[in-house]
Amino acid sequence: MLKIRNLESGYGKLRVLKKVSLHVDAGEIVTLIGANGAGKTTLLYTIAGMIKATGGDIVLFDKNLRNASPQHIVKLGCSLVPEGRQVFATLSVTDNLILGGYVQYKRDRHYNRQAELAAIYDIFPVLHDRREQLAGTLSGGEQQMLAMGRALMAGPKLIMMDEPSTGLAPLIVKEIFKIIIRLRQAGNTVLLVEQNAKAALGIADRGYVLETGKIILQGPADDLLNNADVQRAYLGRDVDADTATCEI
Amino acid sequence: MSLELFSQYIFAGITYGIIYAIVAIGFNIIYNTTGIINFAQGEFVMLGGMTAISLNHFLPLPLAIISAVLFTMLMGGLIEIVFIRWLQKPSVLRLIIITIGISILSREAALHVWGDSVRALPYFTGNVVSSVDILGASISPQVLWVLAICYCLVIILSLFFKFTPLGREMQACAANRLAATLCGINAKNMVTFSFMLSAAIGAVAGCVVSPITSSQYDMGTGLAIKGFTVAVLGGLGNSMAAVAAGLLLGIIEAFSVGIGFPLAFQDAIAISILLIILFVRPHGLFGNKEAAGLKEF
């Protein structure tokens, strides 16, 4: 579905991504983990067309996105849920969702907005309870759900999520991840960027590890979870110490 | 002060106040989508008025006004496309200086086209001396036109922003430009639309006041200062507050003349209020202090 080859990107003279290659197949949850400053957000922004790539290819549904505008990419069916929610704080919850659906509305004037809204409210019942409220007054978890709902309103085939667990209570994080699993069951494809590597690898099919702009490891999520380097660097477990205790 | 005189001043104040408010709303629309103050806003008012006057020589009045508004709207869009759209991530200061340049350029162009003579549109109904008695005050029917048209304009604008897709998209850009782009909204087009919209609004204001205040190539500067004062007084970006602040400034001006302030000081009042507001409440009378603190300008 999404194929990235030797992608290079950055801000001005600063090269952040150095020949990154990855692919996402239809129906998968793929996670990208890495520390702060590894280039995870840059990668998503480059795919979404917010940052222009300086080299390499991004191919979505056999179309090259290298010089496509963000609007065009959303229209093609690839939506990004940005880090930090970024809801339209001064607009109501319903208006936020309706705005997310404008891409579909422009494509087809007869599209059924009410049905789409109902589907979103079905996934996120709490948004239905708050539908008249201004988005800025929602709690962090609700805003995250709203941001996800807004992206879903565009009817994406690939949904990219940038750190959906940031700043949320563990219980809420669990709920958000459950919803991501549900999205996959409903036929969506998810590219998930996370610092919470354990949770992300727990629900993903495959994973990539990004470090200082390069993919250093990739493979099935279970393999990565059991990989000693990943465990030491991202799961906070000192593998050597563990084995040492075992020997005693 | 007798009741007649009182209502006379009130009406004069409301008339000017609503015009200031309309100019301020023009400021706010562009401020909301771009975060800049468009100092050429007053020139849109002038352009609307002057074009309508020229067109009125060979078109009936309503048609002349509509064409003038459409023309100014086009000019607004054109100005944005030529001077602003192609800039990559321009700083706020640079944009503001560009709008000041546009303002000077359009004023000089207007001087070239229309000369420095004072012109005016004819009264929409009646003439200079016709008047209507309301609460003992003699009100020119043009004042009622101004009030009615500006009132409708405010209502239409708020409906536009609330219920039309384009209005919602512009609001989304104002609320969060990054998120708007990620929703597939073309933020650059929204900026162009916001220039067209505020140019059109300015042109309407220019047409309706022209019979009362007359139009001249340099009428824009004064109105822009008043409109800016009102926008800041109400709190930048808040159009309903601008209406309240506009009426407030208009009435203060009218009464200051009424209690014997020399007429020449009328502009000084607006500037003094602007200064006091900037010193004491930079977020405006109705603005939110915390929200203002987060803004760049």
Coordinates of C-alpha atoms in Angstrom, one line a residue:
Chain A
M1 CA 0.0 0.0 0.0
L2 CA 2.7 2.5 1.1
K3 CA 6.2 2.1 -0.1
I4 CA 9.0 4.4 0.9
R5 CA 12.4 4.1 -0.7
N6 CA 15.6 5.9 0.3
L7 CA 13.7 8.8 1.6
E8 CA 15.7 11.9 2.6
S9 CA 14.2 14.8 4.3
G10 CA 14.8 17.6 6.8
Y11 CA 14.5 21.2 7.7
G12 CA 16.6 23.6 5.6
K13 CA 20.2 22.3 5.7
L14 CA 19.5 20.0 8.6
R15 CA 19.1 16.5 7.2
V16 CA 16.9 14.5 9.5
L17 CA 16.0 11.4 7.5
K18 CA 18.9 9.5 5.8
K19 CA 17.8 7.0 3.2
V20 CA 14.8 5.6 5.1
S21 CA 13.0 2.7 3.4
L22 CA 9.9 1.0 4.7
H23 CA 6.6 -0.4 3.5
V24 CA 3.1 -0.8 4.9
D25 CA 0.8 -3.5 3.5
A26 CA -3.0 -3.2 3.4
G27 CA -4.6 -4.3 6.7
E28 CA -1.5 -4.1 8.8
I29 CA -0.6 -2.2 11.9
V30 CA 3.0 -1.1 11.5
T31 CA 4.7 0.7 14.2
L32 CA 7.7 3.0 14.1
I33 CA 9.6 3.3 17.4
G34 CA 12.5 5.5 18.3
A35 CA 13.8 8.0 20.8
N36 CA 13.2 11.7 20.8
G37 CA 14.8 13.4 17.8
A38 CA 15.1 10.2 15.8
G39 CA 13.0 11.6 13.0
K40 CA 9.7 9.8 13.5
T41 CA 7.5 12.9 13.3
T42 CA 9.6 14.2 10.4
L43 CA 9.0 11.0 8.5
L44 CA 5.2 11.2 9.0
Y45 CA 5.2 14.9 8.0
T46 CA 7.1 14.1 4.9
I47 CA 4.7 11.4 4.0
A48 CA 1.8 13.7 4.6
G49 CA 3.4 16.3 2.3
M50 CA 3.9 18.9 5.1
I51 CA 7.7 18.7 4.5
K52 CA 9.1 18.3 1.1
A53 CA 11.4 15.3 0.6
T54 CA 14.9 16.0 -0.7
G55 CA 15.4 12.6 -2.1
G56 CA 13.9 9.1 -2.5
D57 CA 10.3 8.0 -3.3
I58 CA 7.0 7.8 -1.4
V59 CA 4.6 5.6 -3.3
L60 CA 1.0 5.3 -2.1
F61 CA -1.3 3.1 -4.2
D62 CA 1.2 3.1 -7.0
K63 CA 1.2 6.9 -7.1
N64 CA 4.3 8.8 -6.3
L65 CA 3.7 11.4 -3.6
R66 CA 7.1 13.2 -3.8
N67 CA 5.8 16.5 -4.9
A68 CA 2.1 16.1 -3.9
S69 CA 0.4 18.8 -1.8
P70 CA -0.9 17.8 1.7
Q71 CA -4.5 18.3 0.4
H72 CA -3.9 15.9 -2.5
I73 CA -2.4 13.2 -0.2
V74 CA -5.5 13.4 2.1
K75 CA -7.7 13.1 -0.9
L76 CA -5.8 10.0 -2.0
G77 CA -6.7 8.4 1.3
C78 CA -3.8 8.9 3.7
S79 CA -4.6 10.9 6.8
L80 CA -2.3 11.9 9.7
V81 CA -3.4 12.3 13.3
P82 CA -0.8 14.8 14.4
E83 CA 1.1 14.8 17.6
G84 CA -0.4 16.9 20.4
R85 CA -4.0 16.4 19.0
Q86 CA -4.2 19.7 17.2
V87 CA -8.0 19.9 17.3
F88 CA -9.8 23.1 16.2
A89 CA -10.1 24.3 19.8
T90 CA -12.6 27.1 19.1
L91 CA -15.0 25.0 17.1
S92 CA -17.5 22.4 18.4
V93 CA -16.8 18.7 18.4
T94 CA -19.3 18.2 15.6
D95 CA -17.8 21.0 13.5
N96 CA -14.3 19.4 14.0
L97 CA -15.6 16.1 12.6
I98 CA -17.5 17.8 9.8
L99 CA -14.3 19.6 8.7
G100 CA -12.5 16.3 8.7
G101 CA -15.1 15.0 6.2
Y102 CA -14.9 17.9 3.7
V103 CA -12.5 15.9 1.6
Q104 CA -15.2 13.3 1.1
Y105 CA -17.9 16.0 0.7
K106 CA -15.8 17.7 -2.1
R107 CA -15.3 14.4 -3.9
D108 CA -19.0 13.5 -3.8
R109 CA -21.7 16.1 -3.0
H110 CA -24.1 13.3 -2.1
Y111 CA -22.0 11.6 0.5
N112 CA -23.9 10.8 3.6
R113 CA -22.5 12.9 6.4
Q114 CA -24.9 11.8 9.0
A115 CA -24.0 8.1 8.5
E116 CA -20.3 8.9 8.7
L117 CA -20.8 11.0 11.9
A118 CA -22.9 8.2 13.4
A119 CA -20.1 5.7 12.6
I120 CA -17.6 7.9 14.4
Y121 CA -19.8 8.4 17.4
D122 CA -20.2 4.6 17.5
I123 CA -16.5 4.2 17.8
F124 CA -16.1 7.1 20.2
P125 CA -19.4 7.3 22.3
V126 CA -17.9 10.0 24.5
L127 CA -17.7 12.4 21.5
H128 CA -21.4 12.0 21.0
D129 CA -22.0 13.1 24.6
R130 CA -19.8 16.1 24.0
R131 CA -20.8 16.9 20.5
E132 CA -21.9 20.5 21.2
Q133 CA -18.9 21.3 23.4
L134 CA -16.0 23.4 22.1
A135 CA -13.1 21.0 21.3
G136 CA -10.7 23.1 23.5
T137 CA -12.7 22.2 26.6
L138 CA -12.3 18.5 26.2
S139 CA -9.9 16.4 28.2
G140 CA -6.6 15.2 26.7
G141 CA -8.0 11.7 26.0
E142 CA -11.1 13.0 24.4
Q143 CA -9.2 15.4 22.3
Q144 CA -7.0 12.5 21.1
M145 CA -10.2 10.6 20.2
L146 CA -11.6 13.7 18.4
A147 CA -8.3 14.0 16.4
M148 CA -8.6 10.3 15.4
G149 CA -12.3 10.7 14.6
R150 CA -11.6 13.8 12.5
A151 CA -9.0 11.9 10.5
L152 CA -11.3 9.0 10.0
M153 CA -14.0 11.3 8.7
A154 CA -11.8 11.8 5.6
G155 CA -12.3 8.1 4.9
P156 CA -8.6 7.2 4.8
K157 CA -7.3 3.9 3.7
L158 CA -4.1 4.5 5.6
I159 CA -4.2 6.3 8.9
M160 CA -1.0 7.6 10.4
M161 CA -0.8 8.4 14.1
D162 CA 1.9 10.4 15.7
E163 CA 2.3 9.5 19.4
P164 CA -1.4 9.1 20.3
S165 CA -0.4 8.2 23.9
T166 CA 1.5 11.4 24.7
G167 CA 0.4 13.0 28.0
L168 CA -2.5 10.6 28.6
A169 CA -3.2 8.5 31.7
P170 CA -2.4 4.8 31.3
L171 CA -6.0 3.8 31.4
I172 CA -6.8 6.2 28.5
V173 CA -3.8 5.0 26.6
K174 CA -5.2 1.4 26.9
E175 CA -8.5 2.6 25.5
I176 CA -6.8 4.4 22.6
F177 CA -4.8 1.3 21.7
K178 CA -8.0 -0.8 21.8
I179 CA -9.6 1.6 19.4
I180 CA -6.6 1.2 17.1
I181 CA -7.0 -2.5 17.1
R182 CA -10.7 -2.0 16.3
L183 CA -9.8 0.3 13.4
R184 CA -7.7 -2.5 11.9
Q185 CA -10.5 -5.0 12.3
A186 CA -12.7 -2.6 10.4
G187 CA -10.3 -2.8 7.5
N188 CA -8.1 0.2 8.1
T189 CA -4.3 0.2 7.8
V190 CA -2.4 2.0 10.5
L191 CA 1.1 3.4 10.7
L192 CA 1.7 4.1 14.3
V193 CA 4.6 6.2 15.7
E194 CA 5.2 5.7 19.4
Q195 CA 7.6 6.3 22.1
N196 CA 5.7 3.9 24.2
A197 CA 7.4 1.0 22.4
K198 CA 6.0 -1.8 24.5
A199 CA 2.4 -0.8 24.0
A200 CA 2.9 -0.2 20.3
L201 CA 4.8 -3.4 19.6
G202 CA 2.1 -5.2 21.6
I203 CA -0.6 -4.4 19.1
A204 CA 1.5 -4.1 15.9
D205 CA 2.1 -6.7 13.2
R206 CA 5.5 -5.4 12.3
G207 CA 7.8 -2.7 13.5
Y208 CA 10.7 -0.5 12.5
V209 CA 13.2 1.1 14.8
L210 CA 14.4 4.5 13.8
E211 CA 17.6 5.9 15.2
T212 CA 19.1 9.3 14.2
G213 CA 17.3 9.2 10.9
K214 CA 18.1 5.7 9.9
I215 CA 16.1 2.4 10.2
I216 CA 18.4 0.2 12.3
L217 CA 16.1 -2.7 12.9
Q218 CA 12.9 -4.1 11.4
G219 CA 10.8 -7.2 11.7
P220 CA 7.7 -8.8 13.1
A221 CA 6.6 -7.0 16.3
D222 CA 7.1 -10.1 18.5
D223 CA 10.7 -10.5 17.3
L224 CA 11.4 -6.8 18.1
L225 CA 9.8 -7.2 21.5
N226 CA 12.3 -10.0 22.2
N227 CA 15.3 -8.3 20.7
A228 CA 17.9 -7.6 23.3
D229 CA 18.9 -4.2 21.8
V230 CA 15.3 -3.1 21.6
Q231 CA 14.7 -4.2 25.1
R232 CA 17.7 -2.3 26.4
A233 CA 17.1 0.9 24.5
Y234 CA 13.3 1.2 24.3
L235 CA 11.7 -1.1 26.8
G236 CA 13.8 -0.1 29.8
R237 CA 15.1 -3.5 30.6
D238 CA 18.7 -4.3 31.3
V239 CA 19.1 -7.6 29.5
D240 CA 22.6 -8.3 30.8
A241 CA 21.5 -7.8 34.4
D242 CA 18.5 -10.1 33.9
T243 CA 20.6 -12.9 32.6
A244 CA 23.1 -12.3 35.4
T245 CA 20.4 -12.8 38.0
C246 CA 19.3 -15.9 36.2
E247 CA 22.8 -17.5 36.5
I248 CA 22.9 -16.9 40.2
Chain B
M1 CA -28.9 68.3 26.9
S2 CA -32.3 67.9 25.5
L3 CA -33.7 64.5 24.4
E4 CA -33.7 65.6 20.7
L5 CA -30.0 66.6 20.8
F6 CA -29.1 63.4 22.8
S7 CA -30.7 61.1 20.2
Q8 CA -29.2 63.2 17.4
Y9 CA -25.7 62.5 18.8
I10 CA -26.5 58.9 19.5
F11 CA -27.5 58.3 15.9
A12 CA -24.5 60.1 14.6
G13 CA -22.3 58.0 16.8
I14 CA -24.0 54.8 15.8
T15 CA -23.6 55.6 12.1
Y16 CA -19.9 56.2 12.3
G17 CA -19.5 53.4 14.9
I18 CA -21.0 50.8 12.6
I19 CA -18.7 51.9 9.7
Y20 CA -15.7 51.6 12.0
A21 CA -17.0 48.2 13.0
I22 CA -17.2 47.0 9.4
V23 CA -13.7 48.2 8.7
A24 CA -12.6 46.4 11.9
I25 CA -14.3 43.2 10.8
G26 CA -12.3 43.4 7.6
F27 CA -9.1 43.6 9.8
N28 CA -10.3 40.7 11.9
I29 CA -11.0 38.3 9.0
I30 CA -7.5 38.7 7.6
Y31 CA -6.0 38.6 11.1
N32 CA -7.8 35.4 11.9
T33 CA -6.5 33.5 8.8
T34 CA -3.0 35.0 8.6
G35 CA -2.2 36.5 12.0
I36 CA -1.3 39.8 10.4
I37 CA -2.9 43.3 10.4
N38 CA -3.6 44.3 6.8
F39 CA -2.9 48.0 6.8
A40 CA -4.4 48.3 3.3
Q41 CA -7.8 47.6 4.7
G42 CA -8.7 51.3 4.5
E43 CA -7.7 51.4 0.8
F44 CA -10.3 48.7 0.1
V45 CA -12.9 51.0 1.5
M46 CA -11.6 53.9 -0.7
L47 CA -11.4 51.6 -3.7
G48 CA -15.0 50.4 -3.3
G49 CA -16.4 53.9 -2.9
M50 CA -14.4 55.5 -5.8
T51 CA -15.1 52.6 -8.2
A52 CA -18.9 52.8 -7.4
I53 CA -18.8 56.5 -8.1
S54 CA -17.1 56.1 -11.5
L55 CA -19.4 53.2 -12.5
N56 CA -22.5 55.2 -11.4
H57 CA -21.9 57.5 -14.4
F58 CA -23.2 54.8 -16.7
L59 CA -24.8 52.2 -14.5
P60 CA -27.8 52.5 -12.1
L61 CA -26.8 52.9 -8.5
P62 CA -27.5 49.3 -7.2
L63 CA -25.7 47.8 -10.1
A64 CA -22.7 50.2 -9.8
I65 CA -22.4 49.3 -6.1
I66 CA -22.5 45.5 -6.7
S67 CA -20.0 45.8 -9.5
A68 CA -17.7 48.0 -7.4
V69 CA -17.9 45.4 -4.6
L70 CA -17.1 42.6 -7.0
F71 CA -14.2 44.6 -8.5
T72 CA -12.7 45.4 -5.1
M73 CA -13.1 41.7 -4.1
L74 CA -11.1 40.7 -7.2
M75 CA -8.5 43.3 -6.4
G76 CA -8.2 42.0 -2.9
G77 CA -7.6 38.5 -4.2
L78 CA -5.2 39.7 -6.9
I79 CA -3.2 41.7 -4.3
E80 CA -2.9 38.6 -2.1
I81 CA -1.8 36.4 -5.0
V82 CA 0.7 38.9 -6.3
F83 CA 2.3 40.1 -3.1
I84 CA 1.7 37.5 -0.4
R85 CA 0.8 34.0 -1.7
W86 CA 4.2 33.1 -3.1
L87 CA 6.2 34.0 0.0
Q88 CA 7.7 31.0 1.8
K89 CA 7.0 31.2 5.5
P90 CA 7.2 35.0 5.7
S91 CA 7.6 36.7 9.1
V92 CA 4.8 38.7 10.5
L93 CA 6.8 41.9 10.4
R94 CA 7.6 41.4 6.7
L95 CA 3.9 40.8 5.9
I96 CA 2.8 43.9 7.8
I97 CA 5.4 46.0 5.9
I98 CA 4.1 44.6 2.7
T99 CA 0.6 45.6 3.5
I100 CA 1.8 49.1 4.3
G101 CA 3.4 49.2 0.9
I102 CA 0.2 48.0 -0.7
S103 CA -1.7 50.7 1.1
I104 CA 0.7 53.5 -0.2
L105 CA 0.7 52.0 -3.7
S106 CA -3.1 51.8 -4.0
R107 CA -3.5 55.3 -2.6
E108 CA -1.0 56.7 -5.2
A109 CA -2.6 54.7 -8.0
A110 CA -6.0 56.1 -7.0
L111 CA -4.6 59.6 -7.0
H112 CA -3.4 58.9 -10.5
V113 CA -6.7 57.5 -11.7
W114 CA -9.2 59.7 -10.0
G115 CA -7.2 62.8 -9.1
D116 CA -7.6 64.6 -5.7
S117 CA -11.2 65.8 -6.2
V118 CA -13.8 65.0 -3.6
R119 CA -16.6 62.9 -5.0
A120 CA -19.7 61.2 -3.6
L121 CA -22.3 58.7 -4.5
P122 CA -25.9 60.1 -4.6
Y123 CA -28.1 59.4 -1.6
F124 CA -29.7 56.0 -1.9
T125 CA -33.1 57.5 -1.3
G126 CA -34.0 61.2 -1.0
N127 CA -31.3 63.8 -1.0
V128 CA -29.0 65.9 1.2
V129 CA -31.9 67.8 2.9
S130 CA -34.4 65.0 3.3
S131 CA -34.7 63.6 6.8
V132 CA -36.7 61.3 9.0
D133 CA -37.8 62.2 12.5
I134 CA -36.9 59.6 15.1
L135 CA -37.1 60.4 18.8
G136 CA -37.1 64.0 18.0
A137 CA -33.8 63.8 16.0
S138 CA -33.7 64.5 12.3
I139 CA -32.0 61.6 10.7
S140 CA -30.9 61.4 7.0
P141 CA -32.4 58.4 5.3
Q142 CA -28.9 57.5 4.3
V143 CA -28.1 56.8 8.0
L144 CA -30.8 54.3 8.0
W145 CA -29.4 52.7 4.9
V146 CA -26.0 52.5 6.5
L147 CA -27.4 50.9 9.6
A148 CA -29.6 48.4 7.7
I149 CA -26.9 47.3 5.3
C150 CA -24.2 47.0 7.9
Y151 CA -26.5 45.2 10.2
C152 CA -27.4 42.7 7.4
L153 CA -23.7 42.4 6.6
V154 CA -22.8 41.4 10.2
I155 CA -25.6 38.8 10.2
I156 CA -24.7 37.4 6.8
L157 CA -21.1 37.1 7.9
S158 CA -21.8 35.3 11.0
L159 CA -24.1 32.9 9.1
F160 CA -21.4 32.4 6.5
F161 CA -18.8 31.5 9.1
K162 CA -21.2 29.2 10.9
F163 CA -23.0 27.3 8.2
T164 CA -21.2 27.3 4.9
P165 CA -18.3 24.9 4.1
L166 CA -16.1 27.7 3.0
G167 CA -16.8 29.7 6.1
R168 CA -16.1 26.6 8.3
E169 CA -12.9 26.0 6.4
M170 CA -11.7 29.6 7.0
Q171 CA -12.5 29.3 10.7
A172 CA -10.6 26.0 10.8
C173 CA -7.6 27.8 9.3
A174 CA -7.9 30.5 11.9
A175 CA -8.2 28.0 14.7
N176 CA -5.3 25.7 13.7
R177 CA -3.6 26.0 10.4
L178 CA -1.6 22.8 10.7
A179 CA -4.6 20.7 11.5
A180 CA -6.6 22.4 8.7
T181 CA -3.9 21.5 6.2
L182 CA -4.0 17.9 7.5
C183 CA -7.8 17.8 7.0
G184 CA -7.1 18.5 3.3
I185 CA -8.0 22.2 3.4
N186 CA -5.8 24.4 1.2
A187 CA -4.7 27.0 3.7
K188 CA -3.2 29.3 1.0
N189 CA -6.5 29.5 -0.8
M190 CA -8.2 30.4 2.5
V191 CA -5.8 33.3 2.9
T192 CA -6.7 34.5 -0.6
F193 CA -10.4 34.1 0.2
S194 CA -10.0 36.1 3.4
F195 CA -8.4 38.9 1.5
M196 CA -11.3 38.8 -1.1
L197 CA -13.9 38.7 1.7
S198 CA -12.4 41.6 3.7
A199 CA -11.9 43.6 0.5
A200 CA -15.6 43.1 -0.4
I201 CA -16.7 44.1 3.1
G202 CA -14.5 47.2 3.0
A203 CA -16.0 48.1 -0.4
V204 CA -19.5 47.8 0.9
A205 CA -18.6 50.2 3.8
G206 CA -17.0 52.5 1.2
C207 CA -20.2 52.6 -0.8
V208 CA -22.7 53.1 1.9
V209 CA -20.8 56.0 3.6
S210 CA -19.8 57.8 0.4
P211 CA -23.0 59.9 0.3
I212 CA -22.5 61.1 3.9
T213 CA -18.7 61.5 4.2
S214 CA -17.8 61.8 0.5
S215 CA -14.9 59.8 -1.1
Q216 CA -11.4 60.9 -1.9
Y217 CA -8.3 59.0 -2.8
D218 CA -6.9 59.3 0.7
M219 CA -10.0 58.6 2.7
G220 CA -8.7 55.1 3.5
T221 CA -6.0 56.1 6.0
G222 CA -8.3 57.7 8.5
L223 CA -10.8 54.9 8.3
A224 CA -8.1 52.3 8.7
I225 CA -6.8 54.0 11.9
K226 CA -10.3 54.1 13.3
G227 CA -11.0 50.5 12.2
F228 CA -7.8 49.4 13.7
T229 CA -8.5 51.2 17.0
V230 CA -11.9 49.5 17.1
A231 CA -10.4 46.0 16.3
V232 CA -7.9 46.4 19.1
L233 CA -10.4 47.9 21.4
G234 CA -12.7 44.9 21.0
G235 CA -9.9 42.4 21.0
L236 CA -8.3 41.4 17.8
G237 CA -10.0 38.6 15.8
N238 CA -13.4 38.9 17.6
S239 CA -15.9 40.4 15.2
M240 CA -18.9 40.6 17.5
A241 CA -16.7 42.5 20.0
A242 CA -15.6 44.8 17.1
V243 CA -19.3 45.8 16.6
A244 CA -19.6 46.7 20.3
A245 CA -16.3 48.6 20.3
G246 CA -17.2 50.4 17.0
L247 CA -20.4 51.7 18.4
L248 CA -18.6 52.7 21.6
L249 CA -16.0 54.7 19.7
G250 CA -18.6 56.3 17.4
I251 CA -20.7 57.4 20.3
I252 CA -17.7 58.7 22.3
E253 CA -16.7 60.7 19.3
A254 CA -20.1 62.1 18.7
F255 CA -20.6 63.2 22.3
S256 CA -17.2 64.7 22.6
V257 CA -18.1 67.0 19.8
G258 CA -21.5 67.5 21.5
I259 CA -20.0 68.7 24.8
G260 CA -17.9 71.3 23.0
F261 CA -14.7 69.5 22.0
P262 CA -13.4 71.1 18.8
L263 CA -14.2 68.9 15.8
A264 CA -10.6 68.8 14.8
F265 CA -9.8 66.8 18.0
Q266 CA -12.1 64.0 16.8
D267 CA -9.3 61.9 15.4
A268 CA -7.1 62.6 18.5
I269 CA -9.8 60.8 20.6
A270 CA -9.5 57.6 18.6
I271 CA -5.7 57.7 18.8
S272 CA -5.8 58.4 22.5
I273 CA -8.1 55.5 23.1
L274 CA -5.9 53.3 21.0
L275 CA -2.8 54.3 23.0
I276 CA -4.6 53.8 26.4
I277 CA -5.9 50.4 25.3
L278 CA -2.4 49.3 24.1
F279 CA -0.9 50.4 27.5
V280 CA -3.6 49.1 29.8
R281 CA -5.5 46.3 28.1
P282 CA -3.5 45.1 25.0
H283 CA -5.9 42.2 24.6
G284 CA -8.8 44.5 24.2
L285 CA -12.0 45.1 26.2
F286 CA -13.5 41.7 25.3
G287 CA -10.4 39.8 24.5
N288 CA -9.0 36.9 26.5
K289 CA -5.7 37.8 28.2
E290 CA -4.3 34.2 28.2
A291 CA -5.1 33.7 24.5
A292 CA -3.6 37.1 23.7
G293 CA -0.4 36.1 25.6
L294 CA 0.1 33.1 23.3
K295 CA -0.2 35.1 20.1
E296 CA 2.8 36.4 18.3
F297 CA 1.1 39.8 17.6

